[in-house]
């Protein structure tokens, strides 16, 4: 990158000035990863100090049966396929109750667009879950699912959200965003929820007092300019509503498990590689720099591995979701040793080990518990451990 431009961008960041589309594209064009990290870390530290938020949650996928066939998705099953499943309400409650002793604070619920399940099923599940676990917040359904509920119920999103909130909904999930730009979206997304509906539904949720996360699926067939466009749309909506809690760049995944039955459901796998760790760090950093009106940027460690998740904390990230159990949407762990589950203690040590201070949060980013700062190297040396007893 031209030295003058580099200095100009640096000055803008340190002065807290809003970055433009051209600035975002220039940042992606830079090959100076350390420099990007330094800028993003400056912004992250201004906003969040050395704190890293995490939560204790469980993912629940009520059904993997889906009417759509998105090109990147290996979770979808068609009705009648051997491992297609749909949970009865009692099964969903039993799964959630398995984590009762972990002081769970959130259930994260996303599902396929089931062709025949009636709309009534969904508020009923929420009601029963809330009854079984009254202190657990229910973060459920993507905007895509809410639009699907409109289709199967004949109700408006307004009425749907009211009924879901009445049943215990605390937040939508941020999924279904993928890449908003139609140039890319038309090749990867097979359902009918695009930017216009996605933003309509989140705007509506915010107007009802819900706060929601937002996501971006990157590292498939999009180019950096599409990522910049994506975050600018979110930034504009955030200016309008202030209702987004966090931005989560989701790394597109190849299928490590679901193709075991010989069916390749991820149709772009053969033409793509996954984003490299360096590309992921760049994406975290540029997102942090562009989204000046977002408090938090999250690394969903399941998609990146633990070492990269730790490193991301120096590239703009201040939130690690969560003590996930059974994450199935993109994979069941991967071939690089990423675990499927992390408990509260594992997360605490992961954050301390990276040199940051853990803070447990709830779904609305309210503090549940503050933990101590990591032990510095100097302290560790001043009281050395006895190696030979
Ligand atoms: S991404 Fe969601 S909507 Fe698309 S095929 Fe997969 S489960 Fe269905």
Short mmCIF file of C-alpha atoms and ligand atoms in Angstrom, two decimals:
data_model
loop_
_atom_site.label_atom_id
_atom_site.label_comp_id
_atom_site.label_asym_id
_atom_site.label_seq_id
_atom_site.Cartn_x
_atom_site.Cartn_y
_atom_site.Cartn_z
CA UNK A 1 0.00 0.00 0.00
CA UNK A 2 1.11 3.53 -0.79
CA UNK A 3 2.80 5.06 2.30
CA UNK A 4 0.74 8.25 2.05
CA UNK A 5 -2.53 6.31 2.01
CA UNK A 6 -1.38 4.20 4.92
CA UNK A 7 -0.66 7.31 6.96
CA UNK A 8 -3.98 8.85 5.98
CA UNK A 9 -5.89 5.74 7.11
CA UNK A 10 -3.95 5.59 10.34
CA UNK A 11 -4.74 9.23 11.09
CA UNK A 12 -8.42 8.63 10.45
CA UNK A 13 -8.50 5.64 12.78
CA UNK A 14 -6.63 7.40 15.59
CA UNK A 15 -8.85 10.48 15.20
CA UNK A 16 -11.95 8.27 15.44
CA UNK A 17 -13.17 9.31 11.97
CA UNK A 18 -15.62 7.15 10.09
CA UNK A 19 -14.03 5.08 7.31
CA UNK A 20 -15.45 5.09 3.78
CA UNK A 21 -16.13 2.25 1.35
CA UNK A 22 -12.83 3.11 -0.44
CA UNK A 23 -10.99 3.02 2.89
CA UNK A 24 -12.41 -0.43 3.63
CA UNK A 25 -11.35 -1.77 0.26
CA UNK A 26 -7.87 -0.25 0.70
CA UNK A 27 -7.53 -1.94 4.11
CA UNK A 28 -8.39 -5.31 2.57
CA UNK A 29 -5.80 -4.66 -0.17
CA UNK A 30 -3.05 -4.20 2.43
CA UNK A 31 -0.74 -7.15 3.01
CA UNK A 32 0.53 -5.67 6.29
CA UNK A 33 -1.39 -7.87 8.72
CA UNK A 34 0.49 -6.62 11.79
CA UNK A 35 -0.40 -3.03 10.90
CA UNK A 36 -4.09 -3.92 10.46
CA UNK A 37 -4.00 -5.71 13.79
CA UNK A 38 -2.46 -2.71 15.52
CA UNK A 39 -5.17 -0.38 14.20
CA UNK A 40 -7.99 -2.77 15.06
CA UNK A 41 -6.52 -3.46 18.50
CA UNK A 42 -6.40 0.28 19.16
CA UNK A 43 -10.14 0.59 18.41
CA UNK A 44 -11.00 -2.57 20.33
CA UNK A 45 -9.05 -1.35 23.37
CA UNK A 46 -10.67 2.09 23.25
CA UNK A 47 -14.10 0.43 23.29
CA UNK A 48 -13.55 -2.57 25.54
CA UNK A 49 -10.18 -2.30 27.29
CA UNK A 50 -8.65 -5.72 27.80
CA UNK A 51 -12.02 -7.36 28.48
CA UNK A 52 -13.19 -10.40 26.56
CA UNK A 53 -16.82 -11.33 26.86
CA UNK A 54 -18.12 -14.86 26.67
CA UNK A 55 -21.33 -16.65 27.49
CA UNK A 56 -22.44 -20.09 28.54
CA UNK A 57 -24.88 -21.32 25.97
CA UNK A 58 -26.16 -24.34 24.18
CA UNK A 59 -27.07 -24.61 20.51
CA UNK A 60 -30.30 -26.39 19.67
CA UNK A 61 -31.29 -27.25 16.13
CA UNK A 62 -34.90 -28.42 16.26
CA UNK A 63 -34.87 -29.82 12.74
CA UNK A 64 -32.40 -30.25 9.90
CA UNK A 65 -35.17 -30.67 7.34
CA UNK A 66 -35.11 -27.70 5.02
CA UNK A 67 -37.07 -26.61 1.96
CA UNK A 68 -34.10 -24.64 0.68
CA UNK A 69 -30.79 -25.90 -0.69
CA UNK A 70 -28.26 -23.15 -0.08
CA UNK A 71 -25.07 -23.92 -1.98
CA UNK A 72 -22.73 -23.67 1.03
CA UNK A 73 -24.87 -25.68 3.47
CA UNK A 74 -24.25 -29.27 4.49
CA UNK A 75 -26.71 -29.20 7.41
CA UNK A 76 -29.86 -29.39 5.27
CA UNK A 77 -31.70 -32.68 4.79
CA UNK A 78 -34.69 -33.37 2.61
CA UNK A 79 -37.79 -35.09 4.05
CA UNK A 80 -37.27 -38.86 4.18
CA UNK A 81 -33.45 -38.74 4.09
CA UNK A 82 -31.90 -41.24 6.47
CA UNK A 83 -30.56 -38.80 9.04
CA UNK A 84 -33.25 -36.16 8.67
CA UNK A 85 -34.67 -35.36 12.11
CA UNK A 86 -37.24 -33.15 13.78
CA UNK A 87 -37.43 -32.91 17.57
CA UNK A 88 -40.66 -33.27 19.42
CA UNK A 89 -41.18 -30.44 21.90
CA UNK A 90 -40.35 -32.77 24.82
CA UNK A 91 -37.09 -33.85 23.13
CA UNK A 92 -36.01 -30.23 22.74
CA UNK A 93 -36.71 -29.59 26.42
CA UNK A 94 -34.83 -32.74 27.45
CA UNK A 95 -31.78 -31.67 25.40
CA UNK A 96 -31.80 -28.23 26.99
CA UNK A 97 -32.16 -29.71 30.46
CA UNK A 98 -28.98 -31.77 29.94
CA UNK A 99 -27.05 -28.52 30.55
CA UNK A 100 -28.97 -27.39 33.61
CA UNK A 101 -25.98 -27.94 35.90
CA UNK A 102 -23.66 -25.76 33.81
CA UNK A 103 -25.49 -22.56 34.86
CA UNK A 104 -26.51 -22.06 31.28
CA UNK A 105 -27.60 -18.51 30.45
CA UNK A 106 -28.67 -18.86 26.82
CA UNK A 107 -30.17 -21.26 24.31
CA UNK A 108 -29.28 -20.51 20.70
CA UNK A 109 -31.91 -22.03 18.43
CA UNK A 110 -31.75 -22.14 14.62
CA UNK A 111 -33.36 -24.61 12.27
CA UNK A 112 -34.05 -25.70 8.73
CA UNK A 113 -37.12 -24.31 6.96
CA UNK A 114 -39.30 -27.35 7.55
CA UNK A 115 -41.91 -27.79 4.79
CA UNK A 116 -44.76 -29.20 6.91
CA UNK A 117 -44.18 -28.31 10.58
CA UNK A 118 -46.99 -25.94 11.56
CA UNK A 119 -46.20 -22.44 12.77
CA UNK A 120 -47.78 -23.21 16.17
CA UNK A 121 -44.90 -25.61 16.92
CA UNK A 122 -42.39 -22.78 17.28
CA UNK A 123 -44.00 -20.61 19.99
CA UNK A 124 -44.92 -23.84 21.79
CA UNK A 125 -41.28 -24.95 21.91
CA UNK A 126 -40.23 -21.56 23.27
CA UNK A 127 -42.94 -21.61 25.92
CA UNK A 128 -42.00 -25.10 27.10
CA UNK A 129 -38.29 -24.28 27.14
CA UNK A 130 -38.92 -21.12 29.15
CA UNK A 131 -41.04 -23.05 31.59
CA UNK A 132 -38.33 -25.71 32.03
CA UNK A 133 -35.45 -23.20 32.26
CA UNK A 134 -36.93 -19.87 33.41
CA UNK A 135 -33.53 -18.20 33.90
CA UNK A 136 -32.20 -19.08 30.48
CA UNK A 137 -32.52 -16.49 27.71
CA UNK A 138 -33.93 -17.72 24.41
CA UNK A 139 -32.05 -16.44 21.37
CA UNK A 140 -33.91 -18.05 18.53
CA UNK A 141 -34.56 -18.02 14.79
CA UNK A 142 -32.87 -16.19 11.96
CA UNK A 143 -34.63 -13.48 9.98
CA UNK A 144 -34.89 -16.13 7.25
CA UNK A 145 -36.94 -18.32 9.59
CA UNK A 146 -39.17 -15.43 10.61
CA UNK A 147 -39.87 -14.77 6.94
CA UNK A 148 -40.60 -18.50 6.54
CA UNK A 149 -43.07 -18.28 9.45
CA UNK A 150 -44.82 -15.45 7.58
CA UNK A 151 -45.21 -17.78 4.62
CA UNK A 152 -46.49 -20.81 6.56
CA UNK A 153 -48.74 -18.89 8.96
CA UNK A 154 -50.12 -16.11 6.80
CA UNK A 155 -49.27 -13.73 9.68
CA UNK A 156 -47.10 -10.63 9.44
CA UNK A 157 -43.60 -10.54 10.95
CA UNK A 158 -45.01 -8.02 13.40
CA UNK A 159 -47.60 -10.48 14.74
CA UNK A 160 -45.06 -13.34 14.64
CA UNK A 161 -42.50 -11.47 16.73
CA UNK A 162 -45.18 -10.44 19.23
CA UNK A 163 -46.23 -14.04 19.68
CA UNK A 164 -42.66 -15.33 19.93
CA UNK A 165 -41.80 -12.63 22.48
CA UNK A 166 -44.90 -13.54 24.45
CA UNK A 167 -43.60 -17.13 24.43
CA UNK A 168 -40.19 -16.07 25.79
CA UNK A 169 -38.07 -14.90 22.83
CA UNK A 170 -35.29 -12.54 23.99
CA UNK A 171 -33.36 -12.11 20.76
CA UNK A 172 -33.28 -13.22 17.16
CA UNK A 173 -30.07 -14.88 15.97
CA UNK A 174 -27.88 -13.11 13.41
CA UNK A 175 -27.88 -15.80 10.74
CA UNK A 176 -29.24 -15.75 7.21
CA UNK A 177 -27.13 -12.69 6.38
CA UNK A 178 -24.37 -14.52 4.45
CA UNK A 179 -23.31 -11.85 1.91
CA UNK A 180 -26.00 -9.30 1.11
CA UNK A 181 -24.68 -8.22 -2.31
CA UNK A 182 -26.90 -9.86 -4.93
CA UNK A 183 -23.93 -10.42 -7.27
CA UNK A 184 -22.76 -13.10 -4.80
CA UNK A 185 -25.97 -13.91 -2.97
CA UNK A 186 -27.83 -15.21 -6.02
CA UNK A 187 -25.21 -17.98 -6.39
CA UNK A 188 -25.18 -19.22 -2.80
CA UNK A 189 -28.56 -18.54 -1.16
CA UNK A 190 -31.63 -20.59 -2.07
CA UNK A 191 -34.29 -19.15 0.22
CA UNK A 192 -36.29 -15.97 -0.33
CA UNK A 193 -34.88 -13.81 2.47
CA UNK A 194 -32.46 -11.24 1.10
CA UNK A 195 -31.24 -7.87 2.36
CA UNK A 196 -34.63 -6.17 2.06
CA UNK A 197 -36.38 -8.78 4.24
CA UNK A 198 -33.42 -9.49 6.51
CA UNK A 199 -33.11 -5.78 7.36
CA UNK A 200 -36.91 -5.34 7.59
CA UNK A 201 -37.15 -8.09 10.19
CA UNK A 202 -34.17 -6.95 12.29
CA UNK A 203 -35.42 -3.35 12.13
CA UNK A 204 -38.81 -4.55 13.37
CA UNK A 205 -37.20 -6.61 16.14
CA UNK A 206 -35.19 -3.57 17.26
CA UNK A 207 -38.34 -1.42 17.27
CA UNK A 208 -39.88 -3.92 19.72
CA UNK A 209 -36.93 -3.62 22.09
CA UNK A 210 -35.13 -6.80 21.05
CA UNK A 211 -31.40 -6.50 20.52
CA UNK A 212 -29.96 -8.78 17.85
CA UNK A 213 -26.57 -9.99 16.60
CA UNK A 214 -25.49 -9.73 12.96
CA UNK A 215 -23.28 -11.99 10.88
CA UNK A 216 -21.43 -12.32 7.57
CA UNK A 217 -20.42 -15.56 5.91
CA UNK A 218 -17.05 -14.96 4.24
CA UNK A 219 -14.33 -16.89 2.47
CA UNK A 220 -16.32 -18.60 -0.31
CA UNK A 221 -16.91 -16.89 -3.67
CA UNK A 222 -17.15 -13.29 -2.49
CA UNK A 223 -14.46 -10.64 -2.91
CA UNK A 224 -13.30 -8.17 -0.24
CA UNK A 225 -15.47 -5.43 -1.77
CA UNK A 226 -18.55 -7.54 -1.02
CA UNK A 227 -17.48 -7.82 2.62
CA UNK A 228 -17.05 -4.05 2.79
CA UNK A 229 -20.49 -3.54 1.24
CA UNK A 230 -21.96 -5.98 3.75
CA UNK A 231 -20.65 -4.19 6.83
CA UNK A 232 -21.61 -0.79 5.42
CA UNK A 233 -25.24 -1.91 5.12
CA UNK A 234 -25.14 -3.08 8.72
CA UNK A 235 -23.46 0.15 9.85
CA UNK A 236 -26.20 2.18 8.21
CA UNK A 237 -28.95 0.11 9.84
CA UNK A 238 -27.17 0.39 13.19
CA UNK A 239 -27.11 4.20 12.78
CA UNK A 240 -30.87 4.01 12.35
CA UNK A 241 -31.85 1.57 15.13
CA UNK A 242 -28.87 1.03 17.44
CA UNK A 243 -30.25 -2.47 18.00
CA UNK A 244 -27.32 -4.68 17.01
CA UNK A 245 -25.31 -6.09 19.88
CA UNK A 246 -22.40 -7.54 17.94
CA UNK A 247 -20.96 -8.36 14.51
CA UNK A 248 -19.83 -11.94 13.87
CA UNK A 249 -17.77 -12.81 10.80
CA UNK A 250 -18.49 -16.50 10.15
CA UNK A 251 -15.88 -18.46 8.26
CA UNK A 252 -17.38 -20.51 5.43
CA UNK A 253 -16.70 -24.18 6.14
CA UNK A 254 -16.06 -27.21 4.04
CA UNK A 255 -17.96 -30.31 5.01
CA UNK A 256 -15.88 -32.56 7.25
CA UNK A 257 -18.62 -34.92 8.41
CA UNK A 258 -21.96 -34.67 6.71
CA UNK A 259 -20.72 -36.05 3.39
CA UNK A 260 -20.04 -39.43 5.09
CA UNK A 261 -23.17 -40.79 3.40
CA UNK A 262 -21.65 -39.96 0.00
CA UNK A 263 -23.88 -36.93 -0.63
CA UNK A 264 -22.12 -33.65 -1.21
CA UNK A 265 -24.62 -31.06 0.00
CA UNK A 266 -22.12 -28.22 0.03
CA UNK A 267 -22.17 -27.63 -3.72
CA UNK A 268 -19.45 -24.99 -3.85
CA UNK A 269 -16.94 -27.09 -1.95
CA UNK A 270 -15.17 -28.35 -5.05
CA UNK A 271 -14.58 -24.81 -6.34
CA UNK A 272 -13.57 -23.18 -3.07
CA UNK A 273 -10.97 -23.24 -0.35
CA UNK A 274 -11.77 -22.00 3.14
CA UNK A 275 -10.40 -18.60 4.19
CA UNK A 276 -6.88 -18.91 5.59
CA UNK A 277 -6.24 -17.91 9.20
CA UNK A 278 -4.50 -14.74 7.96
CA UNK A 279 -7.54 -13.85 5.86
CA UNK A 280 -9.76 -14.38 8.89
CA UNK A 281 -7.61 -12.07 11.03
CA UNK A 282 -7.76 -9.46 8.29
CA UNK A 283 -11.55 -9.80 8.14
CA UNK A 284 -11.87 -9.38 11.91
CA UNK A 285 -9.60 -6.32 11.83
CA UNK A 286 -11.25 -4.54 8.90
CA UNK A 287 -14.72 -5.27 10.30
CA UNK A 288 -13.70 -3.76 13.64
CA UNK A 289 -12.37 -0.67 11.90
CA UNK A 290 -15.41 -0.16 9.66
CA UNK A 291 -18.12 -0.81 12.25
CA UNK A 292 -17.51 2.22 14.45
CA UNK A 293 -21.07 2.04 15.85
CA UNK A 294 -20.86 -1.60 16.98
CA UNK A 295 -19.71 -2.27 20.53
CA UNK A 296 -18.54 -5.82 19.93
CA UNK A 297 -16.95 -8.09 17.33
CA UNK A 298 -17.16 -11.80 18.02
CA UNK A 299 -15.02 -14.76 17.05
CA UNK A 300 -17.13 -17.91 16.94
CA UNK A 301 -14.23 -20.18 17.94
CA UNK A 302 -15.88 -23.34 16.59
CA UNK A 303 -15.22 -22.08 13.08
CA UNK A 304 -11.64 -20.94 13.63
CA UNK A 305 -9.95 -23.21 16.13
CA UNK A 306 -8.80 -22.15 19.57
CA UNK A 307 -5.38 -20.69 18.74
CA UNK A 308 -6.80 -18.42 16.08
CA UNK A 309 -9.62 -17.45 18.43
CA UNK A 310 -6.98 -16.34 20.96
CA UNK A 311 -5.04 -14.42 18.32
CA UNK A 312 -8.22 -12.75 17.04
CA UNK A 313 -8.37 -10.92 20.39
CA UNK A 314 -5.43 -8.86 19.12
CA UNK A 315 -7.22 -8.18 15.82
CA UNK A 316 -10.35 -6.38 16.98
CA UNK A 317 -12.29 -9.21 18.61
CA UNK A 318 -13.58 -8.83 22.19
CA UNK A 319 -16.20 -11.58 22.40
CA UNK A 320 -15.86 -15.35 22.25
CA UNK A 321 -19.08 -17.29 21.86
CA UNK A 322 -19.54 -19.40 24.06
CA UNK A 323 -19.51 -22.78 25.77
CA UNK A 324 -21.19 -24.22 22.72
CA UNK A 325 -22.46 -27.78 22.77
CA UNK A 326 -23.18 -29.72 19.59
CA UNK A 327 -22.76 -27.11 16.92
CA UNK A 328 -24.20 -28.71 13.82
CA UNK A 329 -24.96 -26.03 11.28
CA UNK A 330 -21.61 -26.09 9.56
CA UNK A 331 -19.89 -29.06 11.12
CA UNK A 332 -19.46 -31.24 14.17
CA UNK A 333 -16.00 -30.01 15.10
CA UNK A 334 -13.47 -30.19 12.27
CA UNK A 335 -10.46 -32.15 11.13
CA UNK A 336 -8.01 -29.74 12.79
CA UNK A 337 -8.79 -30.71 16.37
CA UNK A 338 -11.32 -28.00 17.24
CA UNK A 339 -13.47 -29.39 20.06
CA UNK A 340 -17.24 -29.46 19.93
CA UNK A 341 -17.70 -28.29 23.48
CA UNK A 342 -16.01 -25.82 25.82
CA UNK A 343 -17.06 -25.41 29.41
CA UNK A 344 -16.94 -22.18 31.42
CA UNK A 345 -13.54 -23.05 32.89
CA UNK A 346 -12.08 -23.87 29.49
CA UNK A 347 -13.14 -20.48 28.18
CA UNK A 348 -11.77 -18.66 31.21
CA UNK A 349 -8.37 -20.28 30.77
CA UNK A 350 -8.39 -19.69 27.02
CA UNK A 351 -8.94 -15.96 27.61
CA UNK A 352 -6.43 -15.65 30.47
CA UNK A 353 -3.88 -17.59 28.45
CA UNK A 354 -4.26 -15.04 25.63
CA UNK A 355 -3.54 -12.21 28.12
CA UNK A 356 -7.06 -10.79 28.49
CA UNK A 357 -9.64 -10.41 31.27
CA UNK A 358 -12.74 -12.59 30.96
CA UNK A 359 -16.24 -11.22 31.55
CA UNK A 360 -19.23 -13.52 31.43
CA UNK A 361 -22.21 -11.89 29.71
CA UNK A 362 -25.81 -12.70 28.94
CA UNK A 363 -27.68 -12.51 25.63
CA UNK A 364 -28.13 -8.72 25.87
CA UNK A 365 -24.46 -8.22 26.75
CA UNK A 366 -25.24 -7.45 30.38
CA UNK A 367 -22.45 -8.54 32.70
CA UNK A 368 -23.16 -11.80 34.54
CA UNK A 369 -19.78 -12.00 36.27
CA UNK A 370 -16.43 -10.22 36.14
CA UNK A 371 -13.31 -12.37 36.54
CA UNK A 372 -9.79 -11.40 37.51
CA UNK A 373 -7.09 -10.18 35.15
CA UNK A 374 -4.60 -12.72 33.80
CA UNK A 375 -1.46 -13.30 35.85
CA UNK A 376 1.36 -11.36 34.22
CA UNK A 377 4.64 -12.99 33.25
CA UNK A 378 6.47 -10.85 35.85
CA UNK A 379 4.21 -12.18 38.62
CA UNK A 380 4.63 -15.72 37.40
CA UNK A 381 8.42 -15.27 37.54
CA UNK A 382 8.38 -13.64 40.97
CA UNK A 383 6.76 -16.73 42.44
CA UNK A 384 8.15 -19.48 40.29
CA UNK A 385 6.49 -22.86 40.39
CA UNK A 386 8.50 -25.62 41.98
CA UNK A 387 9.32 -27.97 39.16
CA UNK A 388 11.29 -30.60 41.09
CA UNK A 389 9.68 -31.59 44.37
S1 LIG B 1 -28.51 -22.42 5.20
FE1 LIG B 1 -30.47 -22.67 6.32
S2 LIG B 1 -32.02 -22.17 4.78
FE2 LIG B 1 -30.15 -22.62 3.64
S3 LIG B 1 -30.24 -24.81 3.18
FE3 LIG B 1 -29.09 -24.62 5.08
S4 LIG B 1 -30.61 -24.88 6.67
FE4 LIG B 1 -31.73 -24.42 4.79
#
